[in-house]
Amino acid sequence: MAAFIRQHTHDVRNHLNGMDLEAALLAELVSDPEAAESVSRVRGQIRNLAASLRALSTRLAEPQPQRGPIAAAELFSIWQEQAAPLGLEIAWSTELGSEQVNVDATAIAGVLHELLVNAKVFRSFRLMALARASREDADFELREGKEAAVDPGDWGRSPFFSTKRGGYGLGLWEAGRVVAANGGAIERHSAGDATLVTVVRFPLERGQ
């Protein structure tokens, strides 16, 4: 399905690019100010559609991380920076020292940001973000208070589970693939006090 949609969006974008070229020619020909403004709006809409389809194709592509060593504490700091514009109240706690993980920092920052965006969209409360390291792994954990216990067992396993306006149910699915491509794993469970716990785990670099 993902391969089909990638190809389909590619074909549609080609048609949109052709329409944009035609609109550009039309913009050169029209002299009426109102008509010129209308053509400009049409071109803007075409480009927005093309950008949306390009973003969808990108999310369906196989992750190809550019991995490298980075301090787990630095990833945690990036996570904190990402939270600021979202206006979320989060209790932050870290027990990390000098441990390092071997990941694509930009891609993983996107995953951690996705967790925060989901927390905001679904109106979670009592948010806590924690980071710790064991002998083998570094864990980044987000705890979200819910009105009632949830069962996250199937979350992120399949794309397109939702077709609500502005979303395709791709966020958690894509996040799981990105984490796996970086050698990590995502675990989710519901705690006894109706708290959703999400853990993003990566093996430590050898020698850590």
PDB file of C-alpha atoms in Angstrom:
ATOM      1  CA  MET A   1       0.000   0.000   0.000  1.00  0.00           C
ATOM      2  CA  ALA A   2       2.791   2.419   0.926  1.00  0.00           C
ATOM      3  CA  ALA A   3       4.561   1.767  -2.392  1.00  0.00           C
ATOM      4  CA  PHE A   4       1.343   2.341  -4.328  1.00  0.00           C
ATOM      5  CA  ILE A   5       0.635   5.621  -2.556  1.00  0.00           C
ATOM      6  CA  ARG A   6       4.204   6.829  -3.099  1.00  0.00           C
ATOM      7  CA  GLN A   7       3.877   6.203  -6.834  1.00  0.00           C
ATOM      8  CA  HIS A   8       0.394   7.693  -6.992  1.00  0.00           C
ATOM      9  CA  THR A   9       1.421  10.881  -5.185  1.00  0.00           C
ATOM     10  CA  HIS A  10       4.439  11.147  -7.497  1.00  0.00           C
ATOM     11  CA  ASP A  11       2.162  10.963 -10.564  1.00  0.00           C
ATOM     12  CA  VAL A  12      -0.254  13.514  -9.132  1.00  0.00           C
ATOM     13  CA  ARG A  13       2.597  15.884  -8.308  1.00  0.00           C
ATOM     14  CA  ASN A  14       3.748  15.698 -11.928  1.00  0.00           C
ATOM     15  CA  HIS A  15       0.283  16.815 -13.032  1.00  0.00           C
ATOM     16  CA  LEU A  16       0.290  19.606 -10.454  1.00  0.00           C
ATOM     17  CA  ASN A  17       3.680  20.800 -11.682  1.00  0.00           C
ATOM     18  CA  GLY A  18       2.250  20.960 -15.197  1.00  0.00           C
ATOM     19  CA  MET A  19      -0.706  22.986 -13.932  1.00  0.00           C
ATOM     20  CA  ASP A  20       1.681  25.339 -12.149  1.00  0.00           C
ATOM     21  CA  LEU A  21       3.591  25.938 -15.389  1.00  0.00           C
ATOM     22  CA  GLU A  22       0.358  26.649 -17.237  1.00  0.00           C
ATOM     23  CA  ALA A  23      -0.691  29.051 -14.481  1.00  0.00           C
ATOM     24  CA  ALA A  24       2.694  30.779 -14.711  1.00  0.00           C
ATOM     25  CA  LEU A  25       2.144  31.285 -18.450  1.00  0.00           C
ATOM     26  CA  LEU A  26      -1.354  32.576 -17.798  1.00  0.00           C
ATOM     27  CA  ALA A  27       0.034  35.042 -15.250  1.00  0.00           C
ATOM     28  CA  GLU A  28       2.262  36.491 -17.989  1.00  0.00           C
ATOM     29  CA  LEU A  29      -0.660  36.893 -20.371  1.00  0.00           C
ATOM     30  CA  VAL A  30      -3.325  38.466 -18.162  1.00  0.00           C
ATOM     31  CA  SER A  31      -3.291  42.203 -17.611  1.00  0.00           C
ATOM     32  CA  ASP A  32      -6.367  42.649 -15.453  1.00  0.00           C
ATOM     33  CA  PRO A  33      -5.278  43.097 -11.796  1.00  0.00           C
ATOM     34  CA  GLU A  34      -8.146  40.987 -10.413  1.00  0.00           C
ATOM     35  CA  ALA A  35      -7.415  38.191 -12.876  1.00  0.00           C
ATOM     36  CA  ALA A  36      -3.707  38.330 -12.024  1.00  0.00           C
ATOM     37  CA  GLU A  37      -4.535  38.070  -8.319  1.00  0.00           C
ATOM     38  CA  SER A  38      -6.794  35.089  -8.989  1.00  0.00           C
ATOM     39  CA  VAL A  39      -4.054  33.322 -10.954  1.00  0.00           C
ATOM     40  CA  SER A  40      -1.639  33.976  -8.101  1.00  0.00           C
ATOM     41  CA  ARG A  41      -4.036  32.348  -5.627  1.00  0.00           C
ATOM     42  CA  VAL A  42      -4.455  29.331  -7.903  1.00  0.00           C
ATOM     43  CA  ARG A  43      -0.679  28.907  -8.129  1.00  0.00           C
ATOM     44  CA  GLY A  44      -0.427  29.083  -4.348  1.00  0.00           C
ATOM     45  CA  GLN A  45      -3.072  26.381  -3.952  1.00  0.00           C
ATOM     46  CA  ILE A  46      -1.333  24.157  -6.495  1.00  0.00           C
ATOM     47  CA  ARG A  47       1.989  24.500  -4.709  1.00  0.00           C
ATOM     48  CA  ASN A  48       0.408  23.797  -1.311  1.00  0.00           C
ATOM     49  CA  LEU A  49      -1.127  20.599  -2.688  1.00  0.00           C
ATOM     50  CA  ALA A  50       2.182  19.532  -4.212  1.00  0.00           C
ATOM     51  CA  ALA A  51       3.992  20.195  -0.926  1.00  0.00           C
ATOM     52  CA  SER A  52       1.399  18.175   1.000  1.00  0.00           C
ATOM     53  CA  LEU A  53       1.788  15.225  -1.359  1.00  0.00           C
ATOM     54  CA  ARG A  54       5.577  15.472  -1.175  1.00  0.00           C
ATOM     55  CA  ALA A  55       5.408  15.354   2.620  1.00  0.00           C
ATOM     56  CA  LEU A  56       3.131  12.311   2.462  1.00  0.00           C
ATOM     57  CA  SER A  57       5.531  10.504   0.113  1.00  0.00           C
ATOM     58  CA  THR A  58       8.431  11.301   2.413  1.00  0.00           C
ATOM     59  CA  ARG A  59       6.649   9.829   5.432  1.00  0.00           C
ATOM     60  CA  LEU A  60       5.939   6.614   3.528  1.00  0.00           C
ATOM     61  CA  ALA A  61       9.521   6.184   2.338  1.00  0.00           C
ATOM     62  CA  GLU A  62      11.786   3.680   4.052  1.00  0.00           C
ATOM     63  CA  PRO A  63      13.846   5.426   6.764  1.00  0.00           C
ATOM     64  CA  GLN A  64      17.491   5.876   5.812  1.00  0.00           C
ATOM     65  CA  PRO A  65      19.092   7.291   8.955  1.00  0.00           C
ATOM     66  CA  GLN A  66      22.473   9.000   8.971  1.00  0.00           C
ATOM     67  CA  ARG A  67      23.627   7.599  12.295  1.00  0.00           C
ATOM     68  CA  GLY A  68      26.406   8.921  14.453  1.00  0.00           C
ATOM     69  CA  PRO A  69      27.372   9.047  18.129  1.00  0.00           C
ATOM     70  CA  ILE A  70      25.636  11.645  20.288  1.00  0.00           C
ATOM     71  CA  ALA A  71      25.333  12.112  24.019  1.00  0.00           C
ATOM     72  CA  ALA A  72      21.968  10.867  25.246  1.00  0.00           C
ATOM     73  CA  ALA A  73      21.831  13.937  27.511  1.00  0.00           C
ATOM     74  CA  GLU A  74      22.066  16.157  24.420  1.00  0.00           C
ATOM     75  CA  LEU A  75      19.071  14.399  22.867  1.00  0.00           C
ATOM     76  CA  PHE A  76      17.167  15.037  26.073  1.00  0.00           C
ATOM     77  CA  SER A  77      18.084  18.741  25.894  1.00  0.00           C
ATOM     78  CA  ILE A  78      16.832  18.898  22.309  1.00  0.00           C
ATOM     79  CA  TRP A  79      13.574  17.327  23.475  1.00  0.00           C
ATOM     80  CA  GLN A  80      13.186  20.065  26.087  1.00  0.00           C
ATOM     81  CA  GLU A  81      13.825  22.764  23.494  1.00  0.00           C
ATOM     82  CA  GLN A  82      11.159  21.294  21.214  1.00  0.00           C
ATOM     83  CA  ALA A  83       8.568  21.419  23.978  1.00  0.00           C
ATOM     84  CA  ALA A  84       8.822  25.176  24.533  1.00  0.00           C
ATOM     85  CA  PRO A  85       6.850  26.337  21.437  1.00  0.00           C
ATOM     86  CA  LEU A  86       4.084  23.795  22.141  1.00  0.00           C
ATOM     87  CA  GLY A  87       3.060  25.471  25.379  1.00  0.00           C
ATOM     88  CA  LEU A  88       2.967  22.228  27.357  1.00  0.00           C
ATOM     89  CA  GLU A  89       3.555  21.980  31.082  1.00  0.00           C
ATOM     90  CA  ILE A  90       6.022  19.149  31.553  1.00  0.00           C
ATOM     91  CA  ALA A  91       7.955  17.934  34.574  1.00  0.00           C
ATOM     92  CA  TRP A  92      11.442  17.101  33.319  1.00  0.00           C
ATOM     93  CA  SER A  93      13.792  14.669  35.017  1.00  0.00           C
ATOM     94  CA  THR A  94      17.058  13.123  33.866  1.00  0.00           C
ATOM     95  CA  GLU A  95      19.578  10.757  35.370  1.00  0.00           C
ATOM     96  CA  LEU A  96      21.829  10.729  32.318  1.00  0.00           C
ATOM     97  CA  GLY A  97      25.542  11.267  32.504  1.00  0.00           C
ATOM     98  CA  SER A  98      28.028  10.931  29.659  1.00  0.00           C
ATOM     99  CA  GLU A  99      26.309   7.979  27.963  1.00  0.00           C
ATOM    100  CA  GLN A 100      26.217   8.012  24.174  1.00  0.00           C
ATOM    101  CA  VAL A 101      23.918   6.442  21.601  1.00  0.00           C
ATOM    102  CA  ASN A 102      24.476   5.903  17.883  1.00  0.00           C
ATOM    103  CA  VAL A 103      21.471   7.444  16.112  1.00  0.00           C
ATOM    104  CA  ASP A 104      20.386   9.977  13.525  1.00  0.00           C
ATOM    105  CA  ALA A 105      19.895  12.858  15.952  1.00  0.00           C
ATOM    106  CA  THR A 106      17.637  14.873  13.636  1.00  0.00           C
ATOM    107  CA  ALA A 107      15.352  11.916  12.943  1.00  0.00           C
ATOM    108  CA  ILE A 108      15.102  10.953  16.614  1.00  0.00           C
ATOM    109  CA  ALA A 109      14.420  14.546  17.580  1.00  0.00           C
ATOM    110  CA  GLY A 110      11.458  14.322  15.187  1.00  0.00           C
ATOM    111  CA  VAL A 111      10.240  11.181  16.939  1.00  0.00           C
ATOM    112  CA  LEU A 112      10.430  12.776  20.380  1.00  0.00           C
ATOM    113  CA  HIS A 113       8.650  15.854  19.038  1.00  0.00           C
ATOM    114  CA  GLU A 114       5.891  13.625  17.631  1.00  0.00           C
ATOM    115  CA  LEU A 115       5.261  12.268  21.126  1.00  0.00           C
ATOM    116  CA  LEU A 116       4.797  15.792  22.477  1.00  0.00           C
ATOM    117  CA  VAL A 117       2.504  16.807  19.610  1.00  0.00           C
ATOM    118  CA  ASN A 118       0.328  13.754  20.240  1.00  0.00           C
ATOM    119  CA  ALA A 119       0.154  14.605  23.918  1.00  0.00           C
ATOM    120  CA  LYS A 120      -1.083  18.071  23.036  1.00  0.00           C
ATOM    121  CA  VAL A 121      -3.552  16.969  20.351  1.00  0.00           C
ATOM    122  CA  PHE A 122      -5.129  14.367  22.613  1.00  0.00           C
ATOM    123  CA  ARG A 123      -5.170  16.718  25.622  1.00  0.00           C
ATOM    124  CA  SER A 124      -3.038  14.721  27.965  1.00  0.00           C
ATOM    125  CA  PHE A 125      -2.225  16.160  31.390  1.00  0.00           C
ATOM    126  CA  ARG A 126       0.283  15.592  34.215  1.00  0.00           C
ATOM    127  CA  LEU A 127       3.019  15.269  31.623  1.00  0.00           C
ATOM    128  CA  MET A 128       6.378  13.952  32.770  1.00  0.00           C
ATOM    129  CA  ALA A 129       9.458  13.410  30.608  1.00  0.00           C
ATOM    130  CA  LEU A 130      12.249  11.299  32.019  1.00  0.00           C
ATOM    131  CA  ALA A 131      15.579   9.984  30.803  1.00  0.00           C
ATOM    132  CA  ARG A 132      17.790   7.343  32.362  1.00  0.00           C
ATOM    133  CA  ALA A 133      20.410   4.817  31.382  1.00  0.00           C
ATOM    134  CA  SER A 134      20.982   1.207  32.360  1.00  0.00           C
ATOM    135  CA  ARG A 135      24.091  -0.844  31.669  1.00  0.00           C
ATOM    136  CA  GLU A 136      22.947  -1.439  28.092  1.00  0.00           C
ATOM    137  CA  ASP A 137      20.302   1.137  27.108  1.00  0.00           C
ATOM    138  CA  ALA A 138      19.262   4.768  27.254  1.00  0.00           C
ATOM    139  CA  ASP A 139      15.554   5.328  27.847  1.00  0.00           C
ATOM    140  CA  PHE A 140      13.502   8.415  26.978  1.00  0.00           C
ATOM    141  CA  GLU A 141      10.142   8.151  28.694  1.00  0.00           C
ATOM    142  CA  LEU A 142       6.986  10.240  28.405  1.00  0.00           C
ATOM    143  CA  ARG A 143       4.176   9.829  30.937  1.00  0.00           C
ATOM    144  CA  GLU A 144       0.760  11.251  30.039  1.00  0.00           C
ATOM    145  CA  GLY A 145      -2.210  11.483  32.374  1.00  0.00           C
ATOM    146  CA  LYS A 146      -5.471  10.320  30.795  1.00  0.00           C
ATOM    147  CA  GLU A 147      -9.089  10.659  31.906  1.00  0.00           C
ATOM    148  CA  ALA A 148      -9.379   6.865  31.787  1.00  0.00           C
ATOM    149  CA  ALA A 149      -7.036   3.962  31.154  1.00  0.00           C
ATOM    150  CA  VAL A 150      -6.178   3.366  27.501  1.00  0.00           C
ATOM    151  CA  ASP A 151      -4.936   0.281  25.694  1.00  0.00           C
ATOM    152  CA  PRO A 152      -2.041   1.269  23.420  1.00  0.00           C
ATOM    153  CA  GLY A 153      -1.402  -2.288  22.249  1.00  0.00           C
ATOM    154  CA  ASP A 154      -2.129  -1.626  18.560  1.00  0.00           C
ATOM    155  CA  TRP A 155      -0.915   1.959  18.391  1.00  0.00           C
ATOM    156  CA  GLY A 156       1.619   2.633  15.663  1.00  0.00           C
ATOM    157  CA  ARG A 157       1.404  -0.837  14.140  1.00  0.00           C
ATOM    158  CA  SER A 158      -0.410   0.212  10.957  1.00  0.00           C
ATOM    159  CA  PRO A 159      -0.696   3.430   8.948  1.00  0.00           C
ATOM    160  CA  PHE A 160      -3.987   5.057   7.950  1.00  0.00           C
ATOM    161  CA  PHE A 161      -5.895   3.917  11.043  1.00  0.00           C
ATOM    162  CA  SER A 162      -7.365   7.434  11.124  1.00  0.00           C
ATOM    163  CA  THR A 163      -8.697   9.619   8.315  1.00  0.00           C
ATOM    164  CA  LYS A 164      -9.566  12.699  10.328  1.00  0.00           C
ATOM    165  CA  ARG A 165      -9.010  16.110   8.770  1.00  0.00           C
ATOM    166  CA  GLY A 166      -5.329  16.994   8.613  1.00  0.00           C
ATOM    167  CA  GLY A 167      -4.028  13.565   9.593  1.00  0.00           C
ATOM    168  CA  TYR A 168      -3.562  10.093   8.205  1.00  0.00           C
ATOM    169  CA  GLY A 169      -2.645   8.103  11.307  1.00  0.00           C
ATOM    170  CA  LEU A 170       0.993   8.052  10.186  1.00  0.00           C
ATOM    171  CA  GLY A 171       2.754   9.741  13.099  1.00  0.00           C
ATOM    172  CA  LEU A 172       3.250   6.861  15.532  1.00  0.00           C
ATOM    173  CA  TRP A 173       3.703   4.348  12.715  1.00  0.00           C
ATOM    174  CA  GLU A 174       6.448   6.450  11.167  1.00  0.00           C
ATOM    175  CA  ALA A 175       8.020   7.069  14.580  1.00  0.00           C
ATOM    176  CA  GLY A 176       8.251   3.336  15.219  1.00  0.00           C
ATOM    177  CA  ARG A 177       9.941   2.709  11.871  1.00  0.00           C
ATOM    178  CA  VAL A 178      12.434   5.530  12.430  1.00  0.00           C
ATOM    179  CA  VAL A 179      13.338   4.264  15.898  1.00  0.00           C
ATOM    180  CA  ALA A 180      13.750   0.700  14.615  1.00  0.00           C
ATOM    181  CA  ALA A 181      15.958   1.914  11.747  1.00  0.00           C
ATOM    182  CA  ASN A 182      18.175   3.540  14.388  1.00  0.00           C
ATOM    183  CA  GLY A 183      18.526   0.299  16.304  1.00  0.00           C
ATOM    184  CA  GLY A 184      16.007   1.178  19.005  1.00  0.00           C
ATOM    185  CA  ALA A 185      12.499   0.269  20.070  1.00  0.00           C
ATOM    186  CA  ILE A 186       9.317   1.938  21.338  1.00  0.00           C
ATOM    187  CA  GLU A 187       7.310   0.442  24.176  1.00  0.00           C
ATOM    188  CA  ARG A 188       3.903   1.598  25.395  1.00  0.00           C
ATOM    189  CA  HIS A 189       1.740   0.562  28.298  1.00  0.00           C
ATOM    190  CA  SER A 190      -0.939   1.965  30.561  1.00  0.00           C
ATOM    191  CA  ALA A 191      -0.074   2.333  34.238  1.00  0.00           C
ATOM    192  CA  GLY A 192      -2.587   1.653  36.980  1.00  0.00           C
ATOM    193  CA  ASP A 193      -3.404   5.339  37.524  1.00  0.00           C
ATOM    194  CA  ALA A 194      -4.620   5.862  33.915  1.00  0.00           C
ATOM    195  CA  THR A 195      -1.200   7.066  32.850  1.00  0.00           C
ATOM    196  CA  LEU A 196       0.053   6.285  29.351  1.00  0.00           C
ATOM    197  CA  VAL A 197       3.758   5.456  29.420  1.00  0.00           C
ATOM    198  CA  THR A 198       5.826   5.601  26.222  1.00  0.00           C
ATOM    199  CA  VAL A 199       9.477   4.576  26.297  1.00  0.00           C
ATOM    200  CA  VAL A 200      11.884   5.177  23.426  1.00  0.00           C
ATOM    201  CA  ARG A 201      14.928   2.963  24.013  1.00  0.00           C
ATOM    202  CA  PHE A 202      18.344   2.853  22.315  1.00  0.00           C
ATOM    203  CA  PRO A 203      21.363   0.659  23.024  1.00  0.00           C
ATOM    204  CA  LEU A 204      24.337   2.512  24.406  1.00  0.00           C
ATOM    205  CA  GLU A 205      27.467   2.873  22.335  1.00  0.00           C
ATOM    206  CA  ARG A 206      30.009   0.176  23.133  1.00  0.00           C
ATOM    207  CA  GLY A 207      32.334   1.174  25.921  1.00  0.00           C
ATOM    208  CA  GLN A 208      29.673   3.273  27.644  1.00  0.00           C
TER     209      GLN A 208
END
